[in-house]
XYZ file of C-alpha atoms in Angstrom:
586
model
C -8.898 -28.388 2.101
C -9.751 -28.472 -1.603
C -7.324 -26.692 -3.881
C -9.286 -24.046 -5.726
C -9.812 -20.371 -5.008
C -7.070 -18.126 -3.622
C -7.996 -14.637 -2.372
C -5.889 -11.913 -3.970
C -5.517 -8.151 -3.802
C -7.290 -7.716 -7.143
C -10.394 -9.248 -5.525
C -10.640 -6.248 -3.213
C -10.457 -3.880 -6.179
C -13.343 -5.668 -7.893
C -15.392 -5.910 -4.681
C -14.844 -2.205 -4.023
C -16.089 -1.311 -7.523
C -19.154 -3.519 -7.122
C -19.974 -2.141 -3.672
C -19.741 1.381 -5.075
C -21.974 0.257 -7.982
C -19.274 1.507 -10.351
C -19.317 0.016 -13.875
C -16.057 -1.464 -15.093
C -14.384 -4.196 -17.094
C -12.321 -7.143 -15.837
C -10.376 -9.014 -18.515
C -8.162 -12.066 -18.384
C -6.599 -14.758 -20.481
C -8.454 -18.061 -20.542
C -8.027 -19.959 -17.282
C -7.141 -16.845 -15.274
C -10.051 -17.182 -12.850
C -11.927 -14.087 -13.999
C -15.308 -15.828 -13.834
C -14.698 -17.129 -10.294
C -13.554 -13.710 -9.100
C -16.606 -11.970 -10.564
C -19.048 -14.447 -9.014
C -17.488 -14.268 -5.548
C -17.223 -10.474 -5.647
C -20.834 -10.107 -6.789
C -21.995 -12.369 -3.966
C -20.051 -10.385 -1.362
C -21.200 -7.013 -2.731
C -24.823 -8.107 -3.130
C -24.885 -7.342 -6.857
C -27.185 -9.299 -9.229
C -25.239 -11.675 -11.451
C -26.036 -12.193 -15.138
C -27.644 -10.220 -17.942
C -30.669 -8.014 -17.378
C -31.827 -4.456 -17.849
C -28.972 -2.426 -19.328
C -29.790 0.409 -16.903
C -29.636 -1.815 -13.805
C -26.252 -2.286 -12.177
C -25.269 -5.921 -12.580
C -22.187 -8.151 -12.736
C -22.167 -9.761 -16.161
C -19.813 -12.237 -17.827
C -19.755 -11.763 -21.617
C -17.870 -13.028 -24.619
C -14.737 -10.960 -25.189
C -16.072 -9.860 -28.554
C -19.108 -8.305 -26.861
C -17.241 -6.169 -24.341
C -16.953 -2.957 -26.380
C -20.720 -2.866 -27.026
C -21.767 -4.061 -23.546
C -19.555 -1.402 -21.931
C -22.346 1.071 -22.710
C -24.564 -0.583 -20.072
C -24.524 0.084 -16.357
C -22.742 -3.244 -15.803
C -19.513 -4.531 -14.356
C -18.253 -6.802 -17.129
C -15.903 -9.782 -17.135
C -14.500 -11.590 -20.154
C -11.669 -13.927 -21.082
C -9.874 -14.600 -24.341
C -6.441 -15.063 -25.828
C -3.614 -12.734 -24.824
C -3.859 -11.080 -28.229
C -7.586 -10.420 -27.778
C -7.002 -8.962 -24.327
C -4.223 -6.652 -25.553
C -6.290 -5.425 -28.498
C -9.327 -4.776 -26.320
C -7.216 -2.712 -23.924
C -6.942 -0.153 -26.731
C -10.746 0.109 -26.957
C -11.927 0.106 -23.333
C -10.468 0.986 -19.972
C -10.091 -2.363 -18.273
C -8.605 -4.121 -15.284
C -6.620 -7.192 -16.354
C -6.296 -10.228 -14.095
C -2.561 -10.706 -13.415
C -0.905 -14.042 -12.685
C 0.197 -14.799 -9.134
C 3.441 -13.232 -8.005
C 6.202 -15.485 -6.686
C 5.286 -14.410 -3.145
C 1.595 -15.119 -3.694
C 2.415 -18.535 -5.126
C 4.443 -19.338 -2.009
C 1.532 -18.301 0.205
C -0.919 -20.264 -1.932
C 1.171 -23.424 -1.639
C 1.550 -22.906 2.108
C -2.224 -23.144 2.566
C -1.864 -26.795 1.437
C 1.303 -27.414 3.489
C 3.472 -27.262 0.375
C 6.785 -25.423 0.084
C 9.491 -24.733 -2.477
C 12.680 -22.718 -2.919
C 12.415 -19.427 -4.789
C 13.942 -20.791 -8.003
C 11.490 -23.692 -7.994
C 8.595 -21.313 -7.321
C 9.593 -19.215 -10.323
C 9.736 -22.249 -12.590
C 6.399 -23.554 -11.264
C 4.867 -20.146 -11.851
C 6.014 -20.215 -15.463
C 4.950 -23.739 -16.393
C 1.493 -23.332 -14.834
C 0.900 -19.960 -16.477
C 0.639 -18.376 -13.041
C -3.068 -18.765 -12.263
C -4.528 -20.678 -9.269
C -6.518 -23.191 -11.333
C -3.421 -24.472 -13.150
C -1.409 -24.479 -9.915
C -4.082 -26.731 -8.423
C -3.793 -29.084 -11.377
C -0.035 -29.190 -10.833
C -0.467 -30.074 -7.142
C -2.935 -32.802 -8.027
C -0.547 -34.184 -10.649
C 2.271 -34.180 -8.099
C -0.009 -35.621 -5.384
C 0.903 -32.862 -2.890
C 4.524 -33.878 -2.210
C 5.101 -31.407 0.663
C 8.469 -30.157 -0.576
C 8.276 -29.324 -4.285
C 11.614 -29.733 -6.067
C 12.944 -28.741 -9.481
C 12.599 -32.374 -10.567
C 8.904 -32.281 -9.651
C 8.327 -29.190 -11.771
C 10.274 -30.454 -14.777
C 8.181 -33.609 -14.753
C 4.877 -31.757 -15.021
C 2.842 -32.036 -18.199
C 1.630 -28.429 -17.918
C 2.717 -25.459 -19.996
C 1.576 -21.799 -20.209
C -0.538 -22.241 -23.342
C -1.835 -18.652 -23.315
C 1.751 -17.334 -23.434
C 3.255 -19.881 -25.811
C 0.441 -19.284 -28.310
C 1.348 -15.585 -28.409
C 5.098 -16.271 -28.716
C 4.502 -18.658 -31.607
C 2.667 -15.889 -33.436
C 5.006 -12.943 -32.718
C 8.333 -14.689 -32.077
C 11.541 -13.203 -30.722
C 10.504 -9.660 -31.466
C 7.901 -9.944 -28.705
C 10.259 -11.832 -26.373
C 12.926 -9.133 -26.732
C 10.464 -6.307 -26.056
C 8.947 -8.148 -23.090
C 12.366 -8.823 -21.523
C 13.228 -5.124 -21.815
C 9.790 -4.126 -20.361
C 10.191 -0.514 -21.505
C 12.608 1.644 -23.456
C 13.055 5.318 -24.225
C 12.815 6.503 -27.823
C 16.601 6.782 -28.017
C 17.104 3.274 -26.616
C 14.391 1.905 -28.920
C 16.381 3.079 -31.953
C 19.599 1.541 -30.651
C 17.969 -1.765 -29.673
C 15.692 -2.026 -32.714
C 12.429 -1.801 -30.793
C 9.347 -0.544 -32.640
C 5.811 0.166 -31.344
C 3.697 -3.004 -31.202
C 0.420 -4.412 -29.934
C 1.912 -5.089 -26.495
C 3.194 -1.524 -26.033
C 1.823 1.637 -24.493
C 3.404 4.990 -25.290
C 4.166 6.709 -21.993
C 6.019 9.996 -21.816
C 8.357 9.431 -24.711
C 8.946 5.733 -24.111
C 7.491 2.358 -25.004
C 6.264 0.289 -22.041
C 4.566 -3.087 -21.790
C 0.813 -2.797 -21.338
C 1.094 -5.748 -18.961
C 4.425 -5.520 -17.074
C 4.155 -9.083 -15.742
C 4.728 -10.399 -19.276
C 8.424 -9.747 -18.618
C 8.561 -12.620 -16.128
C 7.187 -15.118 -18.645
C 9.459 -13.877 -21.435
C 12.541 -14.285 -19.262
C 11.597 -17.804 -18.174
C 10.425 -18.880 -21.629
C 13.929 -18.569 -23.093
C 16.507 -17.678 -20.400
C 19.490 -17.818 -22.781
C 17.894 -15.365 -25.172
C 16.897 -13.154 -22.216
C 20.576 -12.964 -21.185
C 21.534 -11.893 -24.727
C 18.900 -9.159 -24.701
C 19.827 -7.906 -21.237
C 23.575 -7.840 -21.867
C 23.004 -5.736 -24.936
C 20.595 -3.523 -23.002
C 23.004 -2.731 -20.133
C 25.331 -1.177 -22.684
C 22.570 1.070 -24.058
C 20.556 2.003 -20.944
C 21.668 4.988 -18.883
C 18.848 5.194 -16.306
C 20.305 3.941 -12.953
C 17.064 2.328 -11.775
C 16.506 0.285 -14.901
C 20.180 -0.562 -15.184
C 20.120 -1.851 -11.613
C 17.011 -3.908 -12.372
C 18.689 -5.472 -15.415
C 21.810 -6.306 -13.367
C 19.649 -8.064 -10.779
C 17.771 -9.943 -13.485
C 21.032 -11.091 -15.043
C 22.222 -12.330 -11.647
C 19.037 -14.390 -11.255
C 19.744 -15.854 -14.686
C 23.192 -16.993 -13.542
C 25.302 -14.080 -14.811
C 27.058 -12.667 -11.745
C 29.754 -10.435 -13.224
C 27.621 -7.327 -12.725
C 27.057 -7.697 -8.960
C 29.835 -5.369 -7.800
C 28.844 -2.840 -10.461
C 25.252 -2.930 -9.184
C 26.375 -1.920 -5.678
C 27.376 1.505 -7.007
C 23.755 2.077 -8.077
C 22.058 1.061 -4.830
C 20.687 4.593 -4.237
C 18.564 4.211 -7.367
C 16.239 1.867 -5.436
C 14.652 4.865 -3.712
C 13.319 6.258 -6.991
C 11.571 3.045 -8.069
C 7.941 1.967 -7.555
C 7.383 -0.275 -4.491
C 7.293 -3.647 -6.345
C 10.576 -2.969 -8.172
C 12.172 -1.489 -5.033
C 11.207 -4.587 -3.049
C 12.553 -6.906 -5.748
C 15.889 -5.085 -5.806
C 16.020 -4.836 -2.030
C 15.742 -8.611 -1.821
C 18.412 -8.938 -4.511
C 20.885 -6.923 -2.440
C 20.106 -9.012 0.644
C 20.985 -12.147 -1.311
C 24.269 -10.737 -2.632
C 25.124 -8.863 0.584
C 28.565 -10.487 1.117
C 29.682 -9.135 -2.254
C 28.259 -5.606 -2.097
C 29.150 -4.597 1.467
C 27.220 -3.423 4.513
C 26.567 0.095 3.229
C 24.628 -1.264 0.255
C 22.900 -3.833 2.462
C 21.760 -1.154 4.926
C 20.402 1.025 2.133
C 18.626 -1.967 0.589
C 16.877 -2.827 3.868
C 15.921 0.820 4.347
C 14.490 0.953 0.819
C 12.592 -2.272 1.532
C 11.162 -0.795 4.736
C 9.749 2.077 2.675
C 8.532 -0.079 -0.219
C 6.572 -2.418 2.061
C 4.163 0.406 2.903
C 2.580 -0.059 -0.504
C 2.782 -3.860 -0.673
C 1.373 -6.905 1.037
C 3.844 -8.492 3.440
C 4.299 -11.250 5.988
C 4.843 -10.237 9.609
C 7.729 -12.664 10.046
C 9.533 -11.029 7.116
C 9.144 -7.595 8.683
C 10.554 -8.836 12.007
C 13.448 -10.531 10.204
C 14.279 -7.341 8.296
C 14.254 -5.312 11.524
C 16.643 -7.767 13.169
C 18.915 -7.777 10.131
C 18.865 -3.966 10.000
C 19.819 -3.764 13.685
C 22.986 -5.739 12.960
C 24.045 -2.951 10.590
C 23.894 -0.168 13.199
C 25.225 2.487 13.687
C 24.530 3.250 10.022
C 21.729 5.804 9.798
C 19.764 3.664 7.320
C 19.705 0.834 9.875
C 17.992 2.986 12.520
C 15.575 4.370 9.925
C 14.690 0.864 8.760
C 13.940 -0.376 12.288
C 11.715 2.650 12.861
C 9.895 2.253 9.517
C 9.295 -1.456 10.071
C 7.923 -0.855 13.559
C 5.562 1.809 12.229
C 4.513 -0.539 9.425
C 3.206 -3.092 11.935
C 1.779 -0.567 14.383
C -0.077 1.391 11.720
C -1.775 -1.797 10.514
C -2.999 -2.594 14.031
C -0.546 -5.442 14.652
C 0.429 -4.238 18.121
C 1.348 -7.657 19.493
C 3.518 -8.519 16.497
C 5.162 -5.084 16.656
C 6.555 -5.916 20.093
C 9.270 -7.990 18.390
C 10.430 -4.906 16.474
C 10.309 -2.794 19.648
C 12.451 -5.438 21.341
C 14.922 -5.152 18.462
C 14.977 -1.366 18.900
C 15.625 -1.868 22.624
C 18.539 -4.193 21.846
C 20.148 -1.318 19.942
C 20.543 0.485 23.263
C 22.812 -2.248 24.585
C 24.847 -2.427 21.382
C 25.529 1.319 21.256
C 29.236 2.096 21.093
C 29.008 5.674 22.356
C 26.582 8.230 23.820
C 25.437 9.470 20.413
C 24.537 5.978 19.236
C 22.719 5.305 22.520
C 20.667 8.496 22.167
C 19.832 7.662 18.564
C 18.704 4.136 19.537
C 16.628 5.547 22.398
C 15.039 8.035 19.999
C 13.874 5.225 17.705
C 12.592 3.172 20.642
C 10.695 6.075 22.213
C 9.136 7.109 18.909
C 7.851 3.578 18.395
C 6.649 3.324 21.990
C 4.890 6.671 21.593
C 3.164 5.426 18.444
C 1.979 2.325 20.300
C 0.683 4.352 23.234
C -1.089 6.756 20.856
C -2.923 3.825 19.292
C -3.966 2.759 22.791
C -5.118 6.303 23.589
C -2.501 6.885 26.301
C -1.706 10.438 25.234
C -0.116 11.464 28.543
C 2.404 8.647 28.150
C 2.983 9.753 24.553
C 3.733 13.258 25.774
C 6.083 11.951 28.492
C 8.100 9.841 26.046
C 8.417 12.609 23.484
C 9.180 15.333 26.033
C 12.111 13.162 27.076
C 13.290 13.091 23.462
C 12.720 16.822 23.054
C 15.144 17.479 25.897
C 17.930 15.580 24.091
C 17.493 17.114 20.628
C 20.430 19.421 21.314
C 22.703 16.357 21.512
C 21.267 14.286 18.638
C 19.043 16.003 16.069
C 17.864 12.833 14.293
C 14.071 12.709 13.825
C 13.728 16.164 15.410
C 10.840 17.155 13.141
C 9.060 13.876 13.899
C 9.496 14.376 17.634
C 8.088 17.907 17.475
C 5.135 17.045 15.225
C 4.124 14.004 17.248
C 4.532 15.825 20.546
C 2.454 18.691 19.186
C -0.264 16.203 18.229
C -0.194 14.700 21.734
C -0.652 18.182 23.193
C -3.640 18.746 20.880
C -5.251 15.503 22.043
C -4.663 16.542 25.649
C -6.087 20.013 25.086
C -2.742 21.707 25.795
C -3.147 24.085 22.887
C -0.642 26.685 24.053
C 2.046 24.015 24.353
C 1.044 22.610 20.964
C 1.334 26.041 19.354
C 4.778 26.510 20.886
C 6.160 23.125 19.829
C 4.701 23.214 16.314
C 5.850 26.711 15.444
C 9.043 25.414 13.802
C 7.323 22.613 11.901
C 5.158 22.283 8.837
C 2.632 19.642 7.942
C -0.707 18.283 9.007
C -0.363 18.765 12.770
C 0.283 22.495 12.465
C -2.604 22.917 10.021
C -4.895 20.880 12.279
C -4.147 23.158 15.219
C -4.867 26.200 13.059
C -8.183 24.635 11.976
C -9.200 24.027 15.588
C -8.495 27.600 16.632
C -9.137 29.781 13.580
C -11.993 32.278 13.593
C -11.931 32.757 9.841
C -12.857 29.367 8.437
C -13.367 30.661 4.902
C -9.842 32.059 4.735
C -8.455 28.922 6.358
C -10.202 26.728 3.768
C -8.708 28.753 0.946
C -5.180 28.496 2.369
C -5.541 24.805 3.227
C -6.595 23.940 -0.327
C -3.649 25.893 -1.722
C -1.313 23.997 0.626
C -2.668 20.606 -0.396
C -4.354 19.972 2.963
C -7.471 18.572 1.297
C -8.825 16.808 4.365
C -8.788 19.903 6.556
C -10.085 22.040 3.688
C -13.048 19.659 3.329
C -13.724 19.752 7.080
C -13.642 23.556 6.951
C -16.241 23.287 4.189
C -18.393 21.125 6.465
C -18.049 23.687 9.242
C -19.100 26.463 6.850
C -22.169 24.527 5.726
C -20.918 24.116 2.158
C -21.868 21.152 0.006
C -18.504 19.392 0.027
C -19.828 15.820 -0.196
C -17.837 15.201 -3.381
C -14.638 16.360 -1.669
C -15.332 14.126 1.322
C -15.962 11.090 -0.889
C -12.477 11.470 -2.406
C -10.713 11.539 0.968
C -8.627 8.580 2.094
C -10.486 7.917 5.356
C -11.813 4.830 7.074
C -15.336 4.287 5.677
C -17.122 4.682 9.031
C -15.553 8.087 9.652
C -16.425 9.218 6.145
C -20.047 8.157 6.675
C -20.272 10.175 9.902
C -19.002 13.288 8.121
C -21.540 12.768 5.332
C -24.279 12.256 7.926
C -23.499 15.732 9.290
C -23.444 17.196 5.798
C -26.709 15.611 4.731
C -28.311 15.572 8.194
C -29.113 11.961 7.394
C -30.039 9.828 10.398
C -30.132 6.670 8.255
C -26.378 6.762 7.703
C -25.833 6.414 11.446
C -27.522 3.019 11.663
C -25.175 1.619 9.027
C -22.139 3.053 10.846
C -23.164 1.705 14.248
C -23.282 -1.814 12.863
C -19.664 -1.562 11.676
C -17.992 0.017 14.734
C -16.611 -2.128 17.532
C -18.257 -1.182 20.867
C -14.787 -0.432 22.284
C -13.835 1.810 19.352
C -13.402 5.428 20.419
C -15.075 6.457 17.190
C -18.328 5.845 19.069
C -17.724 9.180 20.819
C -17.967 10.956 17.468
C -20.913 8.746 16.524
C -22.874 9.793 19.620
C -21.938 13.458 19.106
C -23.266 13.306 15.527
C -26.397 11.529 16.741
C -27.005 14.277 19.297
C -26.491 16.933 16.616
C -29.027 15.287 14.312
C -31.526 14.920 17.139
C -31.150 18.616 18.005
C -31.566 19.555 14.333
C -34.770 17.472 14.262
C -36.184 19.357 17.262
C -35.203 16.944 20.038
C -35.317 17.818 23.769
C -32.398 20.252 24.132
C -32.084 19.768 27.895
C -31.832 16.015 27.507
C -29.342 16.396 24.667
C -27.215 18.793 26.745
C -27.088 16.320 29.638
C -26.106 13.536 27.273
C -23.296 15.621 25.763
C -21.974 16.499 29.222
C -21.589 12.782 29.934
C -19.991 12.320 26.509
C -17.378 15.003 27.286
C -16.480 13.132 30.457
C -16.175 9.953 28.432
C -13.773 11.677 26.001
C -11.597 12.755 28.913
C -11.633 9.228 30.331
C -10.710 7.901 26.874
C -7.486 9.913 27.042
C -8.361 12.815 24.763
C -9.679 15.674 26.894
C -8.800 18.058 24.068
C -11.862 16.799 22.207
C -14.300 17.766 24.979
C -14.801 21.442 23.986
C -15.906 20.357 20.525
C -18.585 17.937 21.654
C -21.529 20.212 20.934
C -24.711 19.961 18.805
C -23.101 22.362 16.356
C -21.839 21.806 12.820
C -18.644 23.839 13.285
C -17.778 22.036 16.491
C -18.442 18.616 14.991
C -16.276 19.340 11.950
C -13.433 20.180 14.332
C -14.177 17.164 16.528
C -13.414 14.912 13.546
C -9.741 15.941 13.863
C -9.432 13.866 17.048
C -10.387 10.671 15.230
C -8.074 10.914 12.222
């Protein structure tokens, strides 16, 4: 396999913009792969590549000096230049900037060529190559694909991050200091001597790096100076999250006298963005013997939450679940196992999730008393119920959760989750009276969904739903009322096929159906909604009502066979019914 292109998350962002025919700007330093990304994305999205009519949507690579003027065209632009040029242009146009690989991405990239390295070696390789796939490929070719890349291999490379070094040579230690700090408040800026600069954004009374990943390169460019900066910063910074991040960074730079102090700030992980929370979670796992099991359990729990917003490897999720289980009966350990199981199940990895379910089952046998056993069983049954829901076995979901409902008086953990999920199972089964009873003490989507299905005053419901932040149900109420809510629907976070079906009802557009049918798996239950929408559009176009009625009768039977008899009453050639039917496919 030739070493060249590596698919990354930013590719999906660019492809999405091109598919939506949304103009934009992609910038990068020279050698960052911007041109390759634009060409591949344009090919996938079916967008013409190269200059043309300014009014026609196209993907166009331009000189960085032309971007500001070309941004007036209906084009998606790409340009590369020096780091200084990129930073200056960010003040003129709203742009997406190609980031270097992360350490995790670099590890995955190397693995595709059967190469591996320890984390410290990966970090050094990332620095010397400048962090972009093209330079990494040159490094592998220079090393002749050794299999196991060592520190000696990396130190012997002739590569260096020219785009970064060029900037450091111009702006010196002032830039390095600011990049190591990443961001400071106004008060801290005065104490540490930081002043606004080209590389800063002003955000809510503080100075932050425009490109946060510059911190990594600053730290690895001059580690000794980075330690000086950080040790001064930990005396000035009061924010627990940032202080914790600096402690972890110092530990990675070989200064370990702050490890025990960092354990007292472990709760700060929960307030950090997912990437930082994941980084600190991994830090606590590495220093676990020195910080204790309480901090370790909280770190794994924080990691289990952070991974929802990050890319991850299945084997890492399974490992975290097994490590969390060893920390039971701490509450964070049970929560982490549950979160990690949901993470895999919600992404459709049912087979891989079985390993986490097995870990949850093992907790039953390790329970030291009845309360611990009930708590372990609660986690296991909730995960099993989630799995069965994905398979459409709603009666089994109800059975599992009814069992948990009966033991809530002994262990109240996850009581709200048990009630909400059981209420949803009752809705799917058409047991609306039971759903109303079980959801009466809860709040959230399930209760609002039940109200939407049964309300007679859709206009009032829509008003209340919007006020409560239930935008999805408010939009569906708008569909049921015949309002033009296409813009609201477009903004919803829904699978594209479902969104297209809703828009087909709104616009009474038969052409949208053909595009949806091509994207849905024949075994996907969404086909029930597809056929119901098709029948509605045929009826609206004057189709044979008797034939349509017979077809819908068969479709109701199919819904019951598919495990969701609750949907059957809403399978009608009627806009209000169809808007409510959507609820069963969310």
